[in-house]
PDB file of C-alpha atoms and ligand atoms in Angstrom:
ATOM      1  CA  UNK A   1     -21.627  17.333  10.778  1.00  0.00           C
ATOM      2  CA  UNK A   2     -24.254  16.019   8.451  1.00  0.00           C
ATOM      3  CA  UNK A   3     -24.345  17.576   5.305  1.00  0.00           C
ATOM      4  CA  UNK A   4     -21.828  16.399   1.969  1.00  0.00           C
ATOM      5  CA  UNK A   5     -19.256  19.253   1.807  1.00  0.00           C
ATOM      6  CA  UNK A   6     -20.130  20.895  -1.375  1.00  0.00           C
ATOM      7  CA  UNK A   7     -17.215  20.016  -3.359  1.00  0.00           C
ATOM      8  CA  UNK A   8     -16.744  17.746  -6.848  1.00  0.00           C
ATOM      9  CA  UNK A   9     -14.154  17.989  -9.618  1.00  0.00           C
ATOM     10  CA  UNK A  10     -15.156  21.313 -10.801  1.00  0.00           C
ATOM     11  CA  UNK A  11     -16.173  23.328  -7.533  1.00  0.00           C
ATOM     12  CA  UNK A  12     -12.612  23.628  -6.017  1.00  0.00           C
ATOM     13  CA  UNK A  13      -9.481  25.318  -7.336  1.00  0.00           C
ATOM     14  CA  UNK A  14      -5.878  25.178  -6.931  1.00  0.00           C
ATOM     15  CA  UNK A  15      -4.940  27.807  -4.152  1.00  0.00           C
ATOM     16  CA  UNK A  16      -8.580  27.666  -2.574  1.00  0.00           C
ATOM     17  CA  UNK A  17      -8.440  26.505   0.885  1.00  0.00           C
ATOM     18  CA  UNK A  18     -12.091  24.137   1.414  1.00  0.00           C
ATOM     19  CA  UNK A  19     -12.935  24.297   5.091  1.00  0.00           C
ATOM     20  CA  UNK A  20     -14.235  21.094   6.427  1.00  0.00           C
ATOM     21  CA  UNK A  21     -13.986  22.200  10.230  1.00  0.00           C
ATOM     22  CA  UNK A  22     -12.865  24.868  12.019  1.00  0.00           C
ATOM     23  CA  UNK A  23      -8.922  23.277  12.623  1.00  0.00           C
ATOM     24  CA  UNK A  24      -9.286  20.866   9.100  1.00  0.00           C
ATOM     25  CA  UNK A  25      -8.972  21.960   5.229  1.00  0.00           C
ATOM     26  CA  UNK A  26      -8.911  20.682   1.854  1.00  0.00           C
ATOM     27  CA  UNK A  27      -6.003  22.249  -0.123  1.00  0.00           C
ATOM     28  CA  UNK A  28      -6.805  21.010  -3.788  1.00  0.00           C
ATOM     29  CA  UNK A  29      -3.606  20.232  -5.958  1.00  0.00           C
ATOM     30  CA  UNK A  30      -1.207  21.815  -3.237  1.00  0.00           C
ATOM     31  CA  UNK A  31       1.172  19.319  -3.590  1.00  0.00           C
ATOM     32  CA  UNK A  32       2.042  19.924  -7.176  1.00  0.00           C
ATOM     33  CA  UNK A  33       4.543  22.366  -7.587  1.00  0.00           C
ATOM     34  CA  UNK A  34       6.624  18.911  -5.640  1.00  0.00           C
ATOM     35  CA  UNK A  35       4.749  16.124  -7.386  1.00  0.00           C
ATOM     36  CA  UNK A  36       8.204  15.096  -9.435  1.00  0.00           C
ATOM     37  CA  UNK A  37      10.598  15.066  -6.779  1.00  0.00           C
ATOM     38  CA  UNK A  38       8.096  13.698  -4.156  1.00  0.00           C
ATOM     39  CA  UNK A  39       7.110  10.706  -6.539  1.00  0.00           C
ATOM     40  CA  UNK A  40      10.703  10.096  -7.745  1.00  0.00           C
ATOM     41  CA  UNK A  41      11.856   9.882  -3.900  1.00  0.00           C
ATOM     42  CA  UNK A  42       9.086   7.371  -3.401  1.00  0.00           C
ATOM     43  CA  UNK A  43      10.352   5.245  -5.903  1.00  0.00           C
ATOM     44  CA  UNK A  44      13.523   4.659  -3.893  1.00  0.00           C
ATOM     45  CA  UNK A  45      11.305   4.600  -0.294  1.00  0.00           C
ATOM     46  CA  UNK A  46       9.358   1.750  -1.858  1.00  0.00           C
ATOM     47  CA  UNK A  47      12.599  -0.199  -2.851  1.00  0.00           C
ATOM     48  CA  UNK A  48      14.260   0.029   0.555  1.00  0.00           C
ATOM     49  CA  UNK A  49      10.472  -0.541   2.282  1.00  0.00           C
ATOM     50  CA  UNK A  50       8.128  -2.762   0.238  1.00  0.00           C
ATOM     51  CA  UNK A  51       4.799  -2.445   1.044  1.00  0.00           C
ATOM     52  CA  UNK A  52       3.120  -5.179   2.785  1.00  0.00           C
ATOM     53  CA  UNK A  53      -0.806  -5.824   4.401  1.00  0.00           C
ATOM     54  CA  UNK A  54      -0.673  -5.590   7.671  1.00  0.00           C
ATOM     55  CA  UNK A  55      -2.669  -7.568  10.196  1.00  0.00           C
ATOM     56  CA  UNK A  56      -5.023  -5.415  12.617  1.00  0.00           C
ATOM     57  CA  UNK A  57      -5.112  -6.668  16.602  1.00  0.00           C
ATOM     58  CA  UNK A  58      -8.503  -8.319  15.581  1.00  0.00           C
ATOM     59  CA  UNK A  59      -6.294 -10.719  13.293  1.00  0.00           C
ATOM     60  CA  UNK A  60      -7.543  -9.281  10.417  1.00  0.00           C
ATOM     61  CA  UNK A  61      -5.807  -8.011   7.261  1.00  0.00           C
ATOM     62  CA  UNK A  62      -5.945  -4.665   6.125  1.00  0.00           C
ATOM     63  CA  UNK A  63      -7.114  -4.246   2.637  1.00  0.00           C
ATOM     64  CA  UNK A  64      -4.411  -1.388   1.778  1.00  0.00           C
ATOM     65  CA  UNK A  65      -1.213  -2.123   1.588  1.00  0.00           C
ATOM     66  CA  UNK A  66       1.382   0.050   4.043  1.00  0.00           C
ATOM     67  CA  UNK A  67       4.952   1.633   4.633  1.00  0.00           C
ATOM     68  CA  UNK A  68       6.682   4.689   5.928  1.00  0.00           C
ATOM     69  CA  UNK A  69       9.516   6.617   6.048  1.00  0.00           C
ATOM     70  CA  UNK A  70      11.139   9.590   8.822  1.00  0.00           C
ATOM     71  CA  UNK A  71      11.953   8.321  12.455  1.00  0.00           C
ATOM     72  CA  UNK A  72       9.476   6.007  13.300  1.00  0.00           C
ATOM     73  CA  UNK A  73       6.883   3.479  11.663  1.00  0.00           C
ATOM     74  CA  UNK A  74       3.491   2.591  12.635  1.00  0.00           C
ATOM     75  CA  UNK A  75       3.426  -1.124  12.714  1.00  0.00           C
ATOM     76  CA  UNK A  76       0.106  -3.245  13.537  1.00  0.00           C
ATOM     77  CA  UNK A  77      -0.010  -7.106  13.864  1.00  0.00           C
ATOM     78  CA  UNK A  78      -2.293  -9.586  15.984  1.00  0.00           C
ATOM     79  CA  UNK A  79      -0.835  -7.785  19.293  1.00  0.00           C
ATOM     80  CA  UNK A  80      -1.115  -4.298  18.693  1.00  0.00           C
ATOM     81  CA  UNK A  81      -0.072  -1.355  16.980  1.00  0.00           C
ATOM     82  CA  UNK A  82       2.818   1.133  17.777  1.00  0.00           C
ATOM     83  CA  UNK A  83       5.182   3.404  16.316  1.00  0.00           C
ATOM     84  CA  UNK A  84       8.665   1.929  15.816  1.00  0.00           C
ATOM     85  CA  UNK A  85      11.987   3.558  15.021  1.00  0.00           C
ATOM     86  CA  UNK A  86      12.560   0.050  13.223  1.00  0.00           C
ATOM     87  CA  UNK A  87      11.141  -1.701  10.209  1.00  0.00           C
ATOM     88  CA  UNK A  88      10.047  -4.967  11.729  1.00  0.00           C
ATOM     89  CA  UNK A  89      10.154  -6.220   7.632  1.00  0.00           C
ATOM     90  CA  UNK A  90      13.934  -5.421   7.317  1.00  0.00           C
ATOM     91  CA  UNK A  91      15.079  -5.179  10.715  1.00  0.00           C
ATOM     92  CA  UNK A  92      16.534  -1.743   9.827  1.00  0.00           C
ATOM     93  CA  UNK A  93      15.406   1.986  10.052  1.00  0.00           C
ATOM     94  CA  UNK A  94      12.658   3.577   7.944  1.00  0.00           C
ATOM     95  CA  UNK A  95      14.152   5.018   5.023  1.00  0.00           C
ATOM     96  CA  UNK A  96      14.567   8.837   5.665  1.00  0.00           C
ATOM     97  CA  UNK A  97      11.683  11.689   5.499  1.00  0.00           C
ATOM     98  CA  UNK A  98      12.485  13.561   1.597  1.00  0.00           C
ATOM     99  CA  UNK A  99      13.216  16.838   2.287  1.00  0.00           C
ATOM    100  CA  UNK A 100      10.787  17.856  -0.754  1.00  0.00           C
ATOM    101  CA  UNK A 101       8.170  15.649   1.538  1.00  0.00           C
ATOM    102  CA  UNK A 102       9.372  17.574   4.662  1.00  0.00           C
ATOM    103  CA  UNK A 103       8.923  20.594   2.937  1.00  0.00           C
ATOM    104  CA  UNK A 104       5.652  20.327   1.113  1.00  0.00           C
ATOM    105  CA  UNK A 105       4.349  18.768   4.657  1.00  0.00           C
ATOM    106  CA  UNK A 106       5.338  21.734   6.566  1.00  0.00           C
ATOM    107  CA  UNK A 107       4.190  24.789   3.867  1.00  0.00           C
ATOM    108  CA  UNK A 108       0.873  23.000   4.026  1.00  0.00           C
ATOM    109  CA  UNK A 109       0.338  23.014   7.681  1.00  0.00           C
ATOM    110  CA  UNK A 110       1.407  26.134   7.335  1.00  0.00           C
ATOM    111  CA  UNK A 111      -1.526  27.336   4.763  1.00  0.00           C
ATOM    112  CA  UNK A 112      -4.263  25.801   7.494  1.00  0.00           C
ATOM    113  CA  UNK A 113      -2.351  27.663  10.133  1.00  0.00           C
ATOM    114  CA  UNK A 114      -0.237  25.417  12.201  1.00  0.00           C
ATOM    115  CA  UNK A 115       3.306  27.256  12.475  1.00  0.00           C
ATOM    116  CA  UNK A 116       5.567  25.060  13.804  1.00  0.00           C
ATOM    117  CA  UNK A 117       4.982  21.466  12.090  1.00  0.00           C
ATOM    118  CA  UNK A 118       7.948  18.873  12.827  1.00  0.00           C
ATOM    119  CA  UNK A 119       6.420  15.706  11.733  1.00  0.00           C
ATOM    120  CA  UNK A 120       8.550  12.806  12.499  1.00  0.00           C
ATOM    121  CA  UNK A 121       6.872  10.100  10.909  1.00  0.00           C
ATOM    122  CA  UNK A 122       5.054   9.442   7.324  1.00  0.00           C
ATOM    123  CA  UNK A 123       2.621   6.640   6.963  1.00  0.00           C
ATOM    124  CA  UNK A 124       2.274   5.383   3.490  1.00  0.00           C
ATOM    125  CA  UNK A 125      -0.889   3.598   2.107  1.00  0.00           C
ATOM    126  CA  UNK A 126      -1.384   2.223  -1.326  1.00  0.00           C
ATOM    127  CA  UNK A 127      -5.027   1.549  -1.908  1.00  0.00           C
ATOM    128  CA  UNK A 128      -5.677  -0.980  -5.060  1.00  0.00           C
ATOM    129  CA  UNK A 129      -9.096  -1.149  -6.357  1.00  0.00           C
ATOM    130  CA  UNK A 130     -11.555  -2.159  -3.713  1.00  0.00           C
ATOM    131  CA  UNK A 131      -9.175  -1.419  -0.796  1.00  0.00           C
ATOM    132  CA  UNK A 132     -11.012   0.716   2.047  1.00  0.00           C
ATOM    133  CA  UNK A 133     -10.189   2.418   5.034  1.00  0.00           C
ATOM    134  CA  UNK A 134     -13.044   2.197   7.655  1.00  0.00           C
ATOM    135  CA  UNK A 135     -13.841   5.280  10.182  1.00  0.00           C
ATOM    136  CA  UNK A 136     -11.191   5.137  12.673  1.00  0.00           C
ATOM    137  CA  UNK A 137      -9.609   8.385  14.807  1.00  0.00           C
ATOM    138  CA  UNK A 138      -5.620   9.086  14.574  1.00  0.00           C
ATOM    139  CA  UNK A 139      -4.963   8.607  17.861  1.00  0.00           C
ATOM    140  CA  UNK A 140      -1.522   6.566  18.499  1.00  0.00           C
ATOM    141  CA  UNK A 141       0.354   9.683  18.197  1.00  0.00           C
ATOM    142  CA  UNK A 142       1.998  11.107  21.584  1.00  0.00           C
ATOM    143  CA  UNK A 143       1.072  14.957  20.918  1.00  0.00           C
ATOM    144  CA  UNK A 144      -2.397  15.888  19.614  1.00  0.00           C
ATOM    145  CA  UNK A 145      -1.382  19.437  19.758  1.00  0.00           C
ATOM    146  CA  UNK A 146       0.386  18.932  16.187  1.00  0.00           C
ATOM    147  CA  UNK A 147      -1.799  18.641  13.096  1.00  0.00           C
ATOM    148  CA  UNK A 148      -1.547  15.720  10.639  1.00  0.00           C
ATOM    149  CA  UNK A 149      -0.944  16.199   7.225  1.00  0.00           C
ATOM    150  CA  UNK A 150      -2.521  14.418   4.097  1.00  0.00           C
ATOM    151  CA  UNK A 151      -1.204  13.901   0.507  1.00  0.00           C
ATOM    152  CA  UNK A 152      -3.097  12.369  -1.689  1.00  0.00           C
ATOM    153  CA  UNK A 153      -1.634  10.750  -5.139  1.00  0.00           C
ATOM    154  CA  UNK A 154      -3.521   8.284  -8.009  1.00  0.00           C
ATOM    155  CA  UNK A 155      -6.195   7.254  -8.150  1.00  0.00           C
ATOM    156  CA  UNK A 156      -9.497   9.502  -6.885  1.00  0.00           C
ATOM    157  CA  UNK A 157     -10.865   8.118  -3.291  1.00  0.00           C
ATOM    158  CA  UNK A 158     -13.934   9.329  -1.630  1.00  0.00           C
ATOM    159  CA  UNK A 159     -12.855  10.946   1.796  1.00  0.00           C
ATOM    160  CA  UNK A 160     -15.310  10.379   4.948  1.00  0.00           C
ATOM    161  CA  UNK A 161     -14.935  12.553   7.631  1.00  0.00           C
ATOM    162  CA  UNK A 162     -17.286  12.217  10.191  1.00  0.00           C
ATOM    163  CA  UNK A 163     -17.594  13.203  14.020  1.00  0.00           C
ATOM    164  CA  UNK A 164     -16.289  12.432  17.588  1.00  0.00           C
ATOM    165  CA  UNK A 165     -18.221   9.409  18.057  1.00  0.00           C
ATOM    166  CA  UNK A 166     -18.044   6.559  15.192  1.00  0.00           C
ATOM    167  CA  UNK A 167     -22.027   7.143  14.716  1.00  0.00           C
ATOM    168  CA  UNK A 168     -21.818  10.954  13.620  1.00  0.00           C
ATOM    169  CA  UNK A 169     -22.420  10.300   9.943  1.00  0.00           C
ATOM    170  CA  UNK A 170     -19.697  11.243   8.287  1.00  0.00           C
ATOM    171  CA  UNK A 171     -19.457  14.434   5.268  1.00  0.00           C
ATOM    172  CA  UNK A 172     -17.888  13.072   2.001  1.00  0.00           C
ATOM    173  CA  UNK A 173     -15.577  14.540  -0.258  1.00  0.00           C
ATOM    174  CA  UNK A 174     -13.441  13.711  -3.090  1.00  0.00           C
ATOM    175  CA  UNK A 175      -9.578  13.462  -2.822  1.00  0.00           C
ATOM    176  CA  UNK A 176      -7.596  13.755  -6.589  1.00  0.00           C
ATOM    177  CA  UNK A 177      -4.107  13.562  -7.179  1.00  0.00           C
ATOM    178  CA  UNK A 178      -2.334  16.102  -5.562  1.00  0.00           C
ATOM    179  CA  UNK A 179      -5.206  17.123  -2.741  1.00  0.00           C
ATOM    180  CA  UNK A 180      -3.843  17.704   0.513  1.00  0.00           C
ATOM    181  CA  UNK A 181      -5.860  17.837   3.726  1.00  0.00           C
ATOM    182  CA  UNK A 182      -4.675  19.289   6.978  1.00  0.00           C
ATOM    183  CA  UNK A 183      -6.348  18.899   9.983  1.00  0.00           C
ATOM    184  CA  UNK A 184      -5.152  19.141  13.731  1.00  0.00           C
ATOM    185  CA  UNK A 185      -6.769  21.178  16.756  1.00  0.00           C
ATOM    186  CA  UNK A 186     -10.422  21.000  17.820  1.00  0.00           C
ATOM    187  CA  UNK A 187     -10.483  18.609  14.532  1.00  0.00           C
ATOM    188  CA  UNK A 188      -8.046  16.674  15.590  1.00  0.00           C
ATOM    189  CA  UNK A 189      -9.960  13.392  16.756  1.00  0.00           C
ATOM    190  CA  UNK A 190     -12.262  13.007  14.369  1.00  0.00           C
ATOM    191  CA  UNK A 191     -13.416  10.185  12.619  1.00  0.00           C
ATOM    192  CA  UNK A 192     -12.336   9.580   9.415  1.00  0.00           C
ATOM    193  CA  UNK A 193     -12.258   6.644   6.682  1.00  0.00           C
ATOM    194  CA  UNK A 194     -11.964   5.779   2.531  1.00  0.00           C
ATOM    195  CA  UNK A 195     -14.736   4.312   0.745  1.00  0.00           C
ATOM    196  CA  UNK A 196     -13.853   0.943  -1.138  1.00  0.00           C
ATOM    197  CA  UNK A 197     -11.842   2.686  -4.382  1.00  0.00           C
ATOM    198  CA  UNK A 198     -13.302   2.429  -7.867  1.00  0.00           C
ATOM    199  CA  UNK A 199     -10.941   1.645 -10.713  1.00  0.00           C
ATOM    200  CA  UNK A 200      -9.980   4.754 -12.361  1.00  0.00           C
ATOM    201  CA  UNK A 201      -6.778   4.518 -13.914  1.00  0.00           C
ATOM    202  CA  UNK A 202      -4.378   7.842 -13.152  1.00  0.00           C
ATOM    203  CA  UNK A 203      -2.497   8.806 -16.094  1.00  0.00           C
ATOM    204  CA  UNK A 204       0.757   8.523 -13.958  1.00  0.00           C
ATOM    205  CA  UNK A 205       0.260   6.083 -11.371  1.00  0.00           C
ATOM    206  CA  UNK A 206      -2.035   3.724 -12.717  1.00  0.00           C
ATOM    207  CA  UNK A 207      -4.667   1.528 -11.109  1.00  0.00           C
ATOM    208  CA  UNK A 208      -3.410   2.743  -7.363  1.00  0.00           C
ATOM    209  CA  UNK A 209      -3.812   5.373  -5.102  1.00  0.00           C
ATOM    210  CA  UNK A 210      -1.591   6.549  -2.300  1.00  0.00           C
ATOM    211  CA  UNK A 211      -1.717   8.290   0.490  1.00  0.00           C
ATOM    212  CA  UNK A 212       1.246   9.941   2.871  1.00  0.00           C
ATOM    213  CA  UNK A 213      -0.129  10.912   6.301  1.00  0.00           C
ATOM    214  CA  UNK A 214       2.381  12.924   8.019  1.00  0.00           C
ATOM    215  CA  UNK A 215       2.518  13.229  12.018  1.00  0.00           C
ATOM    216  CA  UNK A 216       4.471  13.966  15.390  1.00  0.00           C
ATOM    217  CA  UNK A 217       4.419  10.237  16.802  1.00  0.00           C
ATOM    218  CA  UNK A 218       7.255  10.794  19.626  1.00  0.00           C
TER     219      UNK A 218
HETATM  220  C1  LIG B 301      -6.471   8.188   3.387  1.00  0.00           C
HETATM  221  N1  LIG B 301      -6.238   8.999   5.552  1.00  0.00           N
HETATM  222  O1  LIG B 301      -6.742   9.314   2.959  1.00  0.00           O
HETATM  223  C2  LIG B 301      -6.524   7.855   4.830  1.00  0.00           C
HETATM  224  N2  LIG B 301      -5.862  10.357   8.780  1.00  0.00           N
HETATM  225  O2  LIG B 301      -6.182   7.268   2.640  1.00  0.00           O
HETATM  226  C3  LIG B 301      -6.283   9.057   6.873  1.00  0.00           C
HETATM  227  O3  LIG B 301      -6.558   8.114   7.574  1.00  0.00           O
HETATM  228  C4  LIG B 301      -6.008  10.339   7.475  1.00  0.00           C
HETATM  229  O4  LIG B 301      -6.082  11.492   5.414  1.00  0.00           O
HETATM  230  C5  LIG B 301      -5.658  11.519   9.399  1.00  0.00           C
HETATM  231  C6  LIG B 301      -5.581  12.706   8.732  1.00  0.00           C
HETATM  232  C7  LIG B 301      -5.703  12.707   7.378  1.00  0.00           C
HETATM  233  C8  LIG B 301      -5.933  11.517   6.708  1.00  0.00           C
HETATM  234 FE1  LIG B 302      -6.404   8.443   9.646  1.00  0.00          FE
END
């Protein structure tokens, strides 16, 4: 894939559905008709989960800061990374998947065409200014026959989404508050990253952006 997908601010619509593959779609400001409820439940996920950096196998910590909630957790230190039914922070359980999360999650999948969606996990990562997320391929999860689901809130991010192999150079697109990508089939295994984030204040959430990646881990 080498050209930009032709999409700013003003190009794309509520209720349009941009194509970015033949298995992977934009769906601009799906999640807002939950937006409330989903930011008022992660309020209380935050509070029983802080975020915290996490440290890569390389030794290396990640620039944006992580958490999750549902059955399991992905968890990365010097060793490794895995999915864990526990919080390795607080010893307990994630805090529970939202039902408005749950919801939103599977009506989305559901718009790109993926019927039966159980996620069980949600990764949660809070991206301050200058926090990136390099190309990388979502591929710790058990079943690649589910699609993964993206919400996007805050801050703006530029999206890279690239090819099988780490050299395809990547299309770009912007992600606003509210943007929700869904990708899973033939797309599955692409590559994917965030540019470093420029400091654009959100009205709401201030200088921050987050992003809830849902999947079937187990
Ligand atoms: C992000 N997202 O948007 C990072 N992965 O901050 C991801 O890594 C991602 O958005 C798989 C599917 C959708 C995604
Ligand atoms: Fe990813």
């Amino acid at each position: 894939m080498c050209d930009d997908i032709p999409r700013d601010l003003f190009e794309a619509e509520q209720g349009q559905r941009v194509s970015m593959g033949a298995q992977a779609f934009i769906l601009p400001g799906f999640a807002r008709p939950w937006m409330d409820q989903l930011l008022e439940a992660l309020k209380g996920i935050q509070t029983q989960a802080p975020f915290r950096q996490m440290l890569t196998p390389g030794g290396r910590r990640m620039s944006v800061q992580t958490t999750a909630c549902g059955n399991l957790g992905w968890v990365s230190n010097e060793y490794g990374y895995r999915y864990s039914p526990i919080d390795p922070a607080s010893g307990q359980p994630w805090p529970a998947m939202p039902d408005c999360l749950l919801e939103l999650a599977q009506s989305a999948a559901r718009e790109a065409g993926f019927n039966h969606f159980d996620p069980d996990t949600c990764l949660i990562n809070r991206y301050l200014p200058g926090a990136r997320m390099g190309l990388h391929q979502d591929k710790d999860e058990r079943d690649f026959t589910a699609p993964i689901v993206s919400v996007s809130l805050g801050m703006p991010a530029t999206f890279l989404f690239g090819g099988f192999n780490r050299s395809d150079r990547p299309a770009r697109t912007i992600l606003n508050h509210g943007d929700v990508v869904v990708w899973g089939g033939e797309d599955r295994l692409r590559f994917h990253g965030v540019l470093p984030l420029a400091d654009i204040p959100h009205p709401q959430l201030g200088s921050q952006r987050i992003n809830l990646t849902l999947r079937k881990a187990g």
